[in-house]
CSV table of C-alpha atoms (C1' of nucleotides) in Angstrom, one decimal:
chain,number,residue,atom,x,y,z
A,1154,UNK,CA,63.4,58.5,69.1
A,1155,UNK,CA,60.6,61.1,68.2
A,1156,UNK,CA,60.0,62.2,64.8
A,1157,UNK,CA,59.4,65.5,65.9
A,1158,UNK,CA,62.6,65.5,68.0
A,1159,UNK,CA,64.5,64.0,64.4
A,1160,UNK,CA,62.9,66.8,62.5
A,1161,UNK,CA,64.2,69.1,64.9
A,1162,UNK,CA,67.9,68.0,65.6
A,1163,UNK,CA,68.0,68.2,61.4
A,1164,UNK,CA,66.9,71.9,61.3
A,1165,UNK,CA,68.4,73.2,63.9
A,1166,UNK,CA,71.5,71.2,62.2
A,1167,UNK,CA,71.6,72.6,59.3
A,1168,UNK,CA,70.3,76.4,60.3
A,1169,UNK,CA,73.4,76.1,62.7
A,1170,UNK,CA,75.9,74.8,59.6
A,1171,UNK,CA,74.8,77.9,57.5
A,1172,UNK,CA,73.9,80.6,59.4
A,1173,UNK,CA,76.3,80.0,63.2
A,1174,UNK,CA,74.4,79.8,66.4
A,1175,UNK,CA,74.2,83.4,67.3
A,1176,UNK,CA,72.6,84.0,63.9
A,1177,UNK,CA,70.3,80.7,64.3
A,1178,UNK,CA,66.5,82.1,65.9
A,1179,UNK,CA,64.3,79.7,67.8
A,1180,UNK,CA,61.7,80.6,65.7
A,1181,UNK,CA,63.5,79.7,62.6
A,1182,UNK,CA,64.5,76.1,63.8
A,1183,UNK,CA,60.3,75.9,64.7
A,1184,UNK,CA,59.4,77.1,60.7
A,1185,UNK,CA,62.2,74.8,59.4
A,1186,UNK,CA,61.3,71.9,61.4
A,1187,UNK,CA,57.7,72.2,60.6
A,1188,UNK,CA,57.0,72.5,64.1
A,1189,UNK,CA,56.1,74.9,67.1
A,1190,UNK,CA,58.5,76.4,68.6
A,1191,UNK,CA,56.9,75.2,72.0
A,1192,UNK,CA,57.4,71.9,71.1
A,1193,UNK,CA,61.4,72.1,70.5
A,1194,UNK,CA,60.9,73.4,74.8
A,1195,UNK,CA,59.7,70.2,75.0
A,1196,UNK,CA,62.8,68.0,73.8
A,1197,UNK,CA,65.5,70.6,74.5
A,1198,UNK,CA,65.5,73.2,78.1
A,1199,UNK,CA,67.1,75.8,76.1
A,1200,UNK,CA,69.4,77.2,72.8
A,1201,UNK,CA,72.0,75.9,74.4
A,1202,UNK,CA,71.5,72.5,75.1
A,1203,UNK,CA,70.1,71.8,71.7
A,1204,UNK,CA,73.7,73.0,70.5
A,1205,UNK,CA,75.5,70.7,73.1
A,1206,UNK,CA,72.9,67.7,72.3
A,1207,UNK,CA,74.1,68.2,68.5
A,1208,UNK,CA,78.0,68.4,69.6
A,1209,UNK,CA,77.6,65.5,71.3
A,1210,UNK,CA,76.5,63.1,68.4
A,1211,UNK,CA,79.3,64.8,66.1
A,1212,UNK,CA,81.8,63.6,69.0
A,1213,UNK,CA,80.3,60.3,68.7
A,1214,UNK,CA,80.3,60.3,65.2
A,1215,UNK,CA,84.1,61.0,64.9
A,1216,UNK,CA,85.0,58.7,67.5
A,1217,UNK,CA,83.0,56.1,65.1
A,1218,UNK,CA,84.7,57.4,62.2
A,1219,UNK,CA,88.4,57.2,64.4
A,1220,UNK,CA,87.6,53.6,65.2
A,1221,UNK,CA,86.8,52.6,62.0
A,1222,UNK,CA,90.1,54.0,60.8
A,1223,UNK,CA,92.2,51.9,63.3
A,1224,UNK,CA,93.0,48.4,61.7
A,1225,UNK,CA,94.7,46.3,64.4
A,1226,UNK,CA,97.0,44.5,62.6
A,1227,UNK,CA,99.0,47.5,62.2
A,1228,UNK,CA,101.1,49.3,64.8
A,1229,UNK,CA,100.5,51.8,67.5
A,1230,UNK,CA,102.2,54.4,65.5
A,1231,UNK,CA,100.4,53.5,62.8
A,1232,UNK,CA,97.3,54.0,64.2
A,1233,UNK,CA,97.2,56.5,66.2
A,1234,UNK,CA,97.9,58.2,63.0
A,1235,UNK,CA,94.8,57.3,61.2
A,1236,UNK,CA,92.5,57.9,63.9
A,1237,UNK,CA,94.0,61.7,64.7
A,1238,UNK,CA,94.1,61.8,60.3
A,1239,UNK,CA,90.3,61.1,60.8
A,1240,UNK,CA,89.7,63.4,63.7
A,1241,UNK,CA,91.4,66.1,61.8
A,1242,UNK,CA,89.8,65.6,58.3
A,1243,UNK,CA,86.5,65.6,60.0
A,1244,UNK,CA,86.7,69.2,61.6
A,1245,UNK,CA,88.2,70.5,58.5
A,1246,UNK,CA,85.7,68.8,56.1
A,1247,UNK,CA,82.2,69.2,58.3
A,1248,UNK,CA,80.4,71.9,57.3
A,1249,UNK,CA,79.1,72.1,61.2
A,1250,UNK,CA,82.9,72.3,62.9
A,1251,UNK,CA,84.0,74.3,60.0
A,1252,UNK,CA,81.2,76.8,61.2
A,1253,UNK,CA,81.1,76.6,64.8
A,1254,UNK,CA,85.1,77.0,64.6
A,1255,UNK,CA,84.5,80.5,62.8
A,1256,UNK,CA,82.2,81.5,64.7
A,1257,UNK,CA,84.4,81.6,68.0
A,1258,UNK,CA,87.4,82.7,66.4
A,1259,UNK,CA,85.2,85.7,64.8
A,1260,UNK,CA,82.7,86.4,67.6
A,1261,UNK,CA,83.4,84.2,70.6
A,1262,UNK,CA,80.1,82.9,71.6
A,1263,UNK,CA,80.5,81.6,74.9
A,1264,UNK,CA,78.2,78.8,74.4
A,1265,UNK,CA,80.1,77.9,71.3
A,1266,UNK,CA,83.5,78.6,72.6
A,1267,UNK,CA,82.4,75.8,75.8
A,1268,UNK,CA,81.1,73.1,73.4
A,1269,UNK,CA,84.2,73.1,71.0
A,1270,UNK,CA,86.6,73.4,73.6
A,1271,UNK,CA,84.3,70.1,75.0
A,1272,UNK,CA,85.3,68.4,71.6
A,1273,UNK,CA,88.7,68.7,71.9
A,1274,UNK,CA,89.0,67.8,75.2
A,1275,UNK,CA,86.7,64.4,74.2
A,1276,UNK,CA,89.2,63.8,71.3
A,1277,UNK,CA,92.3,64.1,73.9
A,1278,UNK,CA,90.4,61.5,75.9
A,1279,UNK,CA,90.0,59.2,73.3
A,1280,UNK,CA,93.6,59.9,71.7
A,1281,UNK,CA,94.6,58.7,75.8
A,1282,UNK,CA,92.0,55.5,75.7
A,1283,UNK,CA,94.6,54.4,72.8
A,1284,UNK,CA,97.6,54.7,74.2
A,1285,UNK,CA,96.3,53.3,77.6
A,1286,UNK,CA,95.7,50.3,75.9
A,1287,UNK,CA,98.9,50.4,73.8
A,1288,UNK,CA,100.5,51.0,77.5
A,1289,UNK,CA,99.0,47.8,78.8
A,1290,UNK,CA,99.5,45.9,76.1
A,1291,UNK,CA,103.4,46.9,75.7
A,1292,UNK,CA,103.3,48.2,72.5
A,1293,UNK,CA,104.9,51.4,73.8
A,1294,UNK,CA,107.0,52.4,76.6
A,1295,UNK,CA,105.5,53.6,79.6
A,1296,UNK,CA,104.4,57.6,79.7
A,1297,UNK,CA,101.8,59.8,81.1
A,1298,UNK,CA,99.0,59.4,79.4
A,1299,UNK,CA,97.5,62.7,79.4
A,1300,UNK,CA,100.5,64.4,78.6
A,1301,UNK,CA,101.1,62.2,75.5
A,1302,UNK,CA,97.0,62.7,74.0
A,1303,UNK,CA,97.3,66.4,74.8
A,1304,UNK,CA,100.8,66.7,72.9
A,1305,UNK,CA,100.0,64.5,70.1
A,1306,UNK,CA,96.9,66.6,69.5
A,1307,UNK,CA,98.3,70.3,70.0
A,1308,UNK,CA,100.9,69.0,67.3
A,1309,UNK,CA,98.4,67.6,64.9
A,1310,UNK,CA,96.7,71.3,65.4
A,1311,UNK,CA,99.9,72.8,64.8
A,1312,UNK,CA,100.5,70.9,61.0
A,1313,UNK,CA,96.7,70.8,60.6
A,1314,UNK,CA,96.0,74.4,61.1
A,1315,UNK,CA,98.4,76.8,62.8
A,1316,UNK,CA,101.2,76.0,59.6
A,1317,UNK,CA,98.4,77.4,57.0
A,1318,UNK,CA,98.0,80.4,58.4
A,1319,UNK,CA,101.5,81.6,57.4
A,1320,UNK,CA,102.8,78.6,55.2
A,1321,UNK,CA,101.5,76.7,52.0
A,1322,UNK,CA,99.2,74.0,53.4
A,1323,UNK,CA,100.7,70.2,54.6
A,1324,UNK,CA,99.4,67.6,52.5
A,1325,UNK,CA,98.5,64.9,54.9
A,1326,UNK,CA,101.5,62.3,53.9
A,1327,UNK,CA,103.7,64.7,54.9
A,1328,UNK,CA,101.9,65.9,58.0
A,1329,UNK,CA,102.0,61.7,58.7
A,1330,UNK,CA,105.5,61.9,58.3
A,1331,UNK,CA,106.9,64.7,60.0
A,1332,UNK,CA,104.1,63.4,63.1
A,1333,UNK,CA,106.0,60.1,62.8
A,1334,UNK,CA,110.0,61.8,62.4
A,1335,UNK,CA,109.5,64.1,65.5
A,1336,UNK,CA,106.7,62.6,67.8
A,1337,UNK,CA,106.5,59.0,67.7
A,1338,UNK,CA,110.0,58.0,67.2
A,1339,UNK,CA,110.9,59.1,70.6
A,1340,UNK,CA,108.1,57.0,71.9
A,1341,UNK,CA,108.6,53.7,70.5
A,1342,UNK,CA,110.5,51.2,71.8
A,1343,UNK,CA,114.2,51.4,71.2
L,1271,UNK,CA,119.7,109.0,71.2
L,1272,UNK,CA,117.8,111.9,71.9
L,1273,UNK,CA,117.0,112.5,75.3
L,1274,UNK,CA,113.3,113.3,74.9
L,1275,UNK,CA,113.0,110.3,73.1
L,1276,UNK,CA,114.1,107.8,75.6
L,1277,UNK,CA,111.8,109.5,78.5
L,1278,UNK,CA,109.1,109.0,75.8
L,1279,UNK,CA,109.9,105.2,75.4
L,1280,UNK,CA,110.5,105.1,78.9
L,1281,UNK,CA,106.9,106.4,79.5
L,1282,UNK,CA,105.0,105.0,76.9
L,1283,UNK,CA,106.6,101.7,78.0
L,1284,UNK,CA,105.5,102.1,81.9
L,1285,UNK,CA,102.0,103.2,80.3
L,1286,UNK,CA,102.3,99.8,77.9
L,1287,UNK,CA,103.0,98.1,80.6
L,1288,UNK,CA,100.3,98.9,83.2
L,1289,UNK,CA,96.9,100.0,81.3
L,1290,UNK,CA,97.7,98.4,78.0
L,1291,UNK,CA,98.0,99.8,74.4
L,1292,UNK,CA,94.0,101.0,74.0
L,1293,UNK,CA,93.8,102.6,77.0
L,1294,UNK,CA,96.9,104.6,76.7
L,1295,UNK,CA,96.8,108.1,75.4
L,1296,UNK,CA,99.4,110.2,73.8
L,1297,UNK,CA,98.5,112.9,76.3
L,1298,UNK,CA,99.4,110.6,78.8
L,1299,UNK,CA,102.7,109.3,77.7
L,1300,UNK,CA,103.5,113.2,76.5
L,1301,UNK,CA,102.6,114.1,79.9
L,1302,UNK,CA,104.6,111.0,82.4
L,1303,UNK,CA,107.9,112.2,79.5
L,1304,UNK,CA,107.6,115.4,80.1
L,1305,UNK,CA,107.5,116.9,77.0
L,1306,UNK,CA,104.8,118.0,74.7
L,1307,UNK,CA,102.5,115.9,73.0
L,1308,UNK,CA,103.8,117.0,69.2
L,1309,UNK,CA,107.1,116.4,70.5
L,1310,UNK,CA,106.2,112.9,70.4
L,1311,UNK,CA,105.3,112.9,66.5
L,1312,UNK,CA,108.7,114.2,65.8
L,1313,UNK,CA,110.4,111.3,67.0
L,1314,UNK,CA,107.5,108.7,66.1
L,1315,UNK,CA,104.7,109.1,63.4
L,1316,UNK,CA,101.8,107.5,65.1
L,1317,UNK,CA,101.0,105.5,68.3
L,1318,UNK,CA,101.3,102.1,66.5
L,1319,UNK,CA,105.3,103.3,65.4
L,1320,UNK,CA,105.3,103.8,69.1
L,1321,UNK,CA,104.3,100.5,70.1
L,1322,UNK,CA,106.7,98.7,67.4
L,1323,UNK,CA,109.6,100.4,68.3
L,1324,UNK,CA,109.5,99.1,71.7
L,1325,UNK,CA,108.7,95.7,71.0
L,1326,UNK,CA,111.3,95.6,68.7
L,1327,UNK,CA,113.7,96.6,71.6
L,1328,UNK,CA,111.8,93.7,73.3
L,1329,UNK,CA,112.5,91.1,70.6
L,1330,UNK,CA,116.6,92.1,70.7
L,1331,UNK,CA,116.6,92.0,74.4
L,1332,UNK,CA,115.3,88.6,74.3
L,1333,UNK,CA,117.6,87.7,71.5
L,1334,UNK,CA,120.5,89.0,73.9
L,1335,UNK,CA,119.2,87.1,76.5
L,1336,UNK,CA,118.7,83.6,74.4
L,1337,UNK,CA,122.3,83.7,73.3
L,1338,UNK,CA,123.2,84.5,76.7
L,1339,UNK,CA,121.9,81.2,77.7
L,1340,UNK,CA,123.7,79.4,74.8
L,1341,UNK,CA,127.0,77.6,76.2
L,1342,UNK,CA,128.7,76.4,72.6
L,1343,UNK,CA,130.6,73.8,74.8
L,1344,UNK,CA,126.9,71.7,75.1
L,1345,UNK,CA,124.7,69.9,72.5
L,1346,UNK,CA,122.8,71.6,70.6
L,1347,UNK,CA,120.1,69.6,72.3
L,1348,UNK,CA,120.7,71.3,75.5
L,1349,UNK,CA,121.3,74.4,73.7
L,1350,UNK,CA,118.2,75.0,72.3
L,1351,UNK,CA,116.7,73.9,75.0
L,1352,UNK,CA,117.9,76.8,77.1
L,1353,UNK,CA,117.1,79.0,74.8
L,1354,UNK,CA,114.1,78.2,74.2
L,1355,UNK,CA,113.5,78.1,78.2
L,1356,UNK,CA,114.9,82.0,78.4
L,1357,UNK,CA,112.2,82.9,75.5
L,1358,UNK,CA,109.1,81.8,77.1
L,1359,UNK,CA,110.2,82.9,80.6
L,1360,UNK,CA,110.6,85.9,79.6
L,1361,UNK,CA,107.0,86.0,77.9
L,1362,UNK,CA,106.1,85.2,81.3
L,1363,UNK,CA,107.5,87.2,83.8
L,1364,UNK,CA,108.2,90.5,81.2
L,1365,UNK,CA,105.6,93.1,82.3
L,1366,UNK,CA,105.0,94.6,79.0
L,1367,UNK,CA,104.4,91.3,76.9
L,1368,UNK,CA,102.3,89.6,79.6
L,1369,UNK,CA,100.0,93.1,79.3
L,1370,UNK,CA,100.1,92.6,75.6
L,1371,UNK,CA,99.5,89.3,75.0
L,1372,UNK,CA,96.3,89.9,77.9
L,1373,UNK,CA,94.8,92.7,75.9
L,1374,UNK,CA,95.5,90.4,72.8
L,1375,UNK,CA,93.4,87.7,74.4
L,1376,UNK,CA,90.5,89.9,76.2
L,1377,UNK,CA,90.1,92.8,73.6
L,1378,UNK,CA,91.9,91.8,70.3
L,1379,UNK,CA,93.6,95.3,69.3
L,1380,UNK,CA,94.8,95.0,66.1
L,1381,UNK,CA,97.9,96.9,66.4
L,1382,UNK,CA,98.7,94.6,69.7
L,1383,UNK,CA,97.8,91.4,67.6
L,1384,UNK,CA,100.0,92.2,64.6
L,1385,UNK,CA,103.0,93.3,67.2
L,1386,UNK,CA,102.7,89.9,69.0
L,1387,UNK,CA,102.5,88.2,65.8
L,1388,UNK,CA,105.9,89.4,64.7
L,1389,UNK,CA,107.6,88.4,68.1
L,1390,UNK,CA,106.3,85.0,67.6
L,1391,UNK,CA,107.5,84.9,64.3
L,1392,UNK,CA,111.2,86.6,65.6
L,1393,UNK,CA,111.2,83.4,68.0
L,1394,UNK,CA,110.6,81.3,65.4
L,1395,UNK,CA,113.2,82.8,63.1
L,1396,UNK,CA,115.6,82.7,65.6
L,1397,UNK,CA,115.6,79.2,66.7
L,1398,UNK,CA,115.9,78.4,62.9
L,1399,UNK,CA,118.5,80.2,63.0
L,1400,UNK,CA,120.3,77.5,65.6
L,1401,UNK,CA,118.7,74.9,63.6
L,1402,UNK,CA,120.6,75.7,60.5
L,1403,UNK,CA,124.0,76.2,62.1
L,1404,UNK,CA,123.4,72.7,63.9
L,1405,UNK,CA,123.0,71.5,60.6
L,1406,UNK,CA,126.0,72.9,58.9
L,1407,UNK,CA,128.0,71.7,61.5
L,1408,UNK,CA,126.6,67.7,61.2
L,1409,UNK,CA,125.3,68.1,64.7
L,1410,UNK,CA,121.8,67.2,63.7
L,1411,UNK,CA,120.1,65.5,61.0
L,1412,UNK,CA,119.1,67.3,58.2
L,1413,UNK,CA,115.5,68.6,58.3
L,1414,UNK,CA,113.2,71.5,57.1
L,1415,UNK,CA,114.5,74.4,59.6
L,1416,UNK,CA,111.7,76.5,59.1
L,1417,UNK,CA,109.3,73.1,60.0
L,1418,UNK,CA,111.5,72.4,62.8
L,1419,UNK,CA,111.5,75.7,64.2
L,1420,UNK,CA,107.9,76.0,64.0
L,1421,UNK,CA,107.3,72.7,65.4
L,1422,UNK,CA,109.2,73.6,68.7
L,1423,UNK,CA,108.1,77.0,69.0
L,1424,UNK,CA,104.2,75.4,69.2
L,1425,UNK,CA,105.2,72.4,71.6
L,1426,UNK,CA,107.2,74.8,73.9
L,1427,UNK,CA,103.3,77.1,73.7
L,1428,UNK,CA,102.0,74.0,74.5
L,1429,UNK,CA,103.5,73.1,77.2
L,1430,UNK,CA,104.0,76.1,79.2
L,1431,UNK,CA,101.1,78.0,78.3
L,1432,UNK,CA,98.2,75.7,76.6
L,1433,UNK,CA,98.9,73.2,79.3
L,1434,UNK,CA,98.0,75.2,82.6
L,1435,UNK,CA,94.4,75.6,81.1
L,1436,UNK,CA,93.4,72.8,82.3
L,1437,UNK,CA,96.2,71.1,84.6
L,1438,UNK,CA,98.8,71.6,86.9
L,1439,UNK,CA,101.5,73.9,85.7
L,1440,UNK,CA,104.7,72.4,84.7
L,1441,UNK,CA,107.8,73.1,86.2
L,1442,UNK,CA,110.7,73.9,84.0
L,1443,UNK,CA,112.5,70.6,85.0
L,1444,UNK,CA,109.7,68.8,83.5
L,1445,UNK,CA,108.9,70.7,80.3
L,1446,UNK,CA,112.7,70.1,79.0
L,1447,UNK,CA,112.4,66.1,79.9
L,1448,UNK,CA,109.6,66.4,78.0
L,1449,UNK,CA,110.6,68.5,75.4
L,1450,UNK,CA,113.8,66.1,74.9
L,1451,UNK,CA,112.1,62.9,75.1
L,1452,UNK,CA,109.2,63.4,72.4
L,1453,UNK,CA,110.9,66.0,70.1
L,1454,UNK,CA,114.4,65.9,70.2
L,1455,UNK,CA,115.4,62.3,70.6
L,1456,UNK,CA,113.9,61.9,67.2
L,1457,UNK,CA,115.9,64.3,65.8
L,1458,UNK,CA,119.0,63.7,67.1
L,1459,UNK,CA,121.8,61.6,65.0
L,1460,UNK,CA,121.5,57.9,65.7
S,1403,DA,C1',48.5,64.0,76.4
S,1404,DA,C1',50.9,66.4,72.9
S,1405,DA,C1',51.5,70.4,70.2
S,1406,DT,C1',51.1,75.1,69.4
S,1407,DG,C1',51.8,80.2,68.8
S,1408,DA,C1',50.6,84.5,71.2
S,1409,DC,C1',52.8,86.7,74.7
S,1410,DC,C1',56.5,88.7,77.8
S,1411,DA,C1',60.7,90.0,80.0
S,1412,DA,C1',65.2,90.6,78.8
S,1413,DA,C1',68.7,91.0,75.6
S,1414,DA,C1',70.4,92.8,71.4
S,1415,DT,C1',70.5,96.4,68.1
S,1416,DG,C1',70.2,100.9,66.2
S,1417,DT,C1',70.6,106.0,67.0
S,1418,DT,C1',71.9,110.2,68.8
S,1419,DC,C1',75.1,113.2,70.7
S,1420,DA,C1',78.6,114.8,74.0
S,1421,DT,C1',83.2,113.5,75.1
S,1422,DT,C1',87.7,111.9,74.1
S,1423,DT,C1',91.7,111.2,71.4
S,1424,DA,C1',95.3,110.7,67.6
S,1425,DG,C1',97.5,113.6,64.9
S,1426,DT,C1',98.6,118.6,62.9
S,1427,DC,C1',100.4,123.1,62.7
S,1428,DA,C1',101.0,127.9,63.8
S,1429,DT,C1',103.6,129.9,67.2
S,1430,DA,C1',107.1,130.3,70.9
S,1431,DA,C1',111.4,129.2,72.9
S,1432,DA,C1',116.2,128.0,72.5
I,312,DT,C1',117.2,128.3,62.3
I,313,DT,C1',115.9,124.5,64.7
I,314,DT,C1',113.4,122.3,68.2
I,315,DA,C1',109.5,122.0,71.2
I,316,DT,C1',104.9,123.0,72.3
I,317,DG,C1',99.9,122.8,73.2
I,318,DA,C1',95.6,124.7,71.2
I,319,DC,C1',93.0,122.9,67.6
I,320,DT,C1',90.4,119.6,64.3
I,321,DA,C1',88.5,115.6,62.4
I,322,DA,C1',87.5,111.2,63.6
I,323,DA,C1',86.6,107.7,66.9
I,324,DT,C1',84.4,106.3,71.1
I,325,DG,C1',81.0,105.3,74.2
I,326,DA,C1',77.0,106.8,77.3
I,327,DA,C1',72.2,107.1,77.1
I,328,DC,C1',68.0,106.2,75.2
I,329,DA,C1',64.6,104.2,71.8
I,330,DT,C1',63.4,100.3,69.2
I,331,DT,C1',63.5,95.6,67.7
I,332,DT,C1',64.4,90.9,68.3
I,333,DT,C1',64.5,86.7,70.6
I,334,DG,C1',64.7,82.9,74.1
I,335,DG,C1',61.6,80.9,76.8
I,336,DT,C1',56.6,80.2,79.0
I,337,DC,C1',52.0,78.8,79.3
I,338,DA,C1',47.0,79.1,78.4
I,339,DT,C1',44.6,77.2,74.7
I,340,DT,C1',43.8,73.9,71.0
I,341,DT,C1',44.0,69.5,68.8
DNA sequence: AAATGACCAAAATGTTCATTTAGTCATAAA
DNA sequence: TTTATGACTAAATGAACATTTTGGTCATTT
C-alpha cells in the first residue's frame, strides 16, 4: 500500500480518536499527514468513506483479535464467550469506538451513527459464523442462527453497558457467568 | 378529585398524546379543559409535574393490567411471561407512550427522557417484584432479582422492539418460545 | 504521472430580533 | 374567603440574515 495512503489512514486515525468526526477537518488530516489535501481525494472519494475505510480495518482487527481468543479444545460455550469477552473489551478499551460511540449518543452524526451500527451488525455475523459451525458440527442443538448471534449480543450489551448506567459496573467473570447461568444453559444439549 | 383537574389531565393527556410534550402549550391544554391557564398551576406546579402525573397514572394502569394477566394457578414461568407480554403491548399500542418514547427518539426532551426512564425502571421493579416472591416460595432458583429482572426487561426490548430494525417482526407466539427456551429454562429448578 | 493548495459552492455557525411560552399575580367571580 | 382567571413578564425559541468554515475540485507545479 502507499505510503502516502499509510500516512493518511494514521492521521485521520488519530484526529478522529481525539477530536470525533464532525470535529475532524479535511484540512487538518492534510497538515497532520504531511500531505495535500488533494492528495487524500485521491485515495479516499469523500469524509465519509475515509471513516468507513478506517471502520472497516477495526472490524477486521476485532474479528482477528475474536479468533485468536477461541481455543478449540474448549467448548462452544466456552468460546463464544471469549470471542464476545474480546469484542466487548475492544469497544470499551479503543480509544476510536470509545469516541465514535460518544459521538452518536451526543450528536448523532449520521455518517457515524451508519458505520457503528455496520460494526455491530458485522460482529452479529460473525457471533452467527460460530454457531453455524457449532450447528454443523453438533456441538449444540439446532436454532436460528440469527436470532441466537443477535440475542447473545444484545445481552452481552446489556451486562457490558446498559447495567453501568444505573448499577456498579460487572466485572467480566461475573458478566461470564451470569451469560453462561441464563443464556447458554438453555442451549446446550441436555 | 377535583373536577377541573381531571378535564385538565384529560386534556393535557389528548394533547400528550397527539403533538407530543414540546409542542404542547399550557394555553392549549388550559384552553381543550376549559378553564384558565393559572387554574392549571393550582393543581400542578409546572408542565413537567404535569407530564409525571400522568405517567404515573400510566405506570399503575399497566401495573393493574400485568397482575391482571397473572393466573397464580400457572408457573411462574408462564406467569411472568404474561406479564411481561401485557407490559410491552401496552408500550405498543398506548397512544401516549408510543408519542413519548417517538419524541424521546427524534427530539430527546429531557423531561420526556427522564419520564420514560422511570417507567422502565417501574417495569423493572415490578417484575423483581415476581422474581422475589417466586423465590420465597422455592419456585425458582435463587438468583440476584434485581439482575434477573433487568436481564428480561432488556431481552423482552430486544425482542419486540430492537429486533424489527432490521427483520421481520415477531409475533407474540414466537417471542415467549423464545423467551422460555434461552432465558428461562436456565433458570428454572432442575 | 503524482501531488498540491488556491478556489468555490454549500453547509455550518454566529447574531439579531420579533414571537412565543411557562409561570405569576392582581383582580374578579362564586 | 376561597377559587378561578387571563393579562402580564421574563425567558426561551426560532426565523432571517450575515459571516465563517469546510468538503471537494481542478488548474498548476513538481
Amino acid at each position: 500500500m502507499s505510503e502516502k495512503r499509510k500516512q493518511i489512514i494514521e492521521a485521520a486515525t488519530k484526529s478522529f480518536s481525539l477530536f470525533g468526526y464532525k470535529a475532524t477537518t479535511m484540512d487538518q488530516v492534510a497538515k497532520m499527514a504531511n500531505v495535500g489535501k488533494g492528495t487524500i481525494y485521491t485515495f479516499f472519494k469523500s469524509k465519509e468513506e475515509l471513516l468507513e475505510d478506517i471502520v472497516s480495518s477495526i472490524i477486521s482487527e476485532i474479528k482477528r483479535e475474536a479468533d485468536a481468543a477461541i481455543d478449540h479444545r474448549l467448548s462452544f460455550n466456552e468460546n463464544v464467550q471469549r470471542a464476545l469477552q474480546r469484542i466487548f473489551t475492544f469497544r470499551k478499551e479503543h480509544e476510536l469506538t470509545i469516541k465514535l460511540l460518544q459521538e452518536v449518543r451526543d450528536i448523532g452524526t449520521p455518517a457515524v451513527r451508519d458505520v457503528m451500527k455496520r460494526l455491530d451488525r458485522e460482529m452479529i455475523a460473525y457471533v452467527r459464523e460460530k454457531i453455524e459451525e457449532a450447528m454443523a458440527k453438533g456441538e449444540i442443538r439446532s436454532c436460528d442462527p440469527e436470532l441466537t448471534a443477535f440475542l447473545m449480543f444484545k445481552m452481552y450489551i446489556a451486562l457490558n453497558v446498559d447495567w453501568e448506567k444505573e448499577h456498579e459496573p460487572l466485572p467480566q467473570q461475573k458478566i461470564a457467568e451470569l451469560f453462561d447461568l441464563y443464556l447458554l444453559k438453555g442451549l446446550s444439549r441436555r
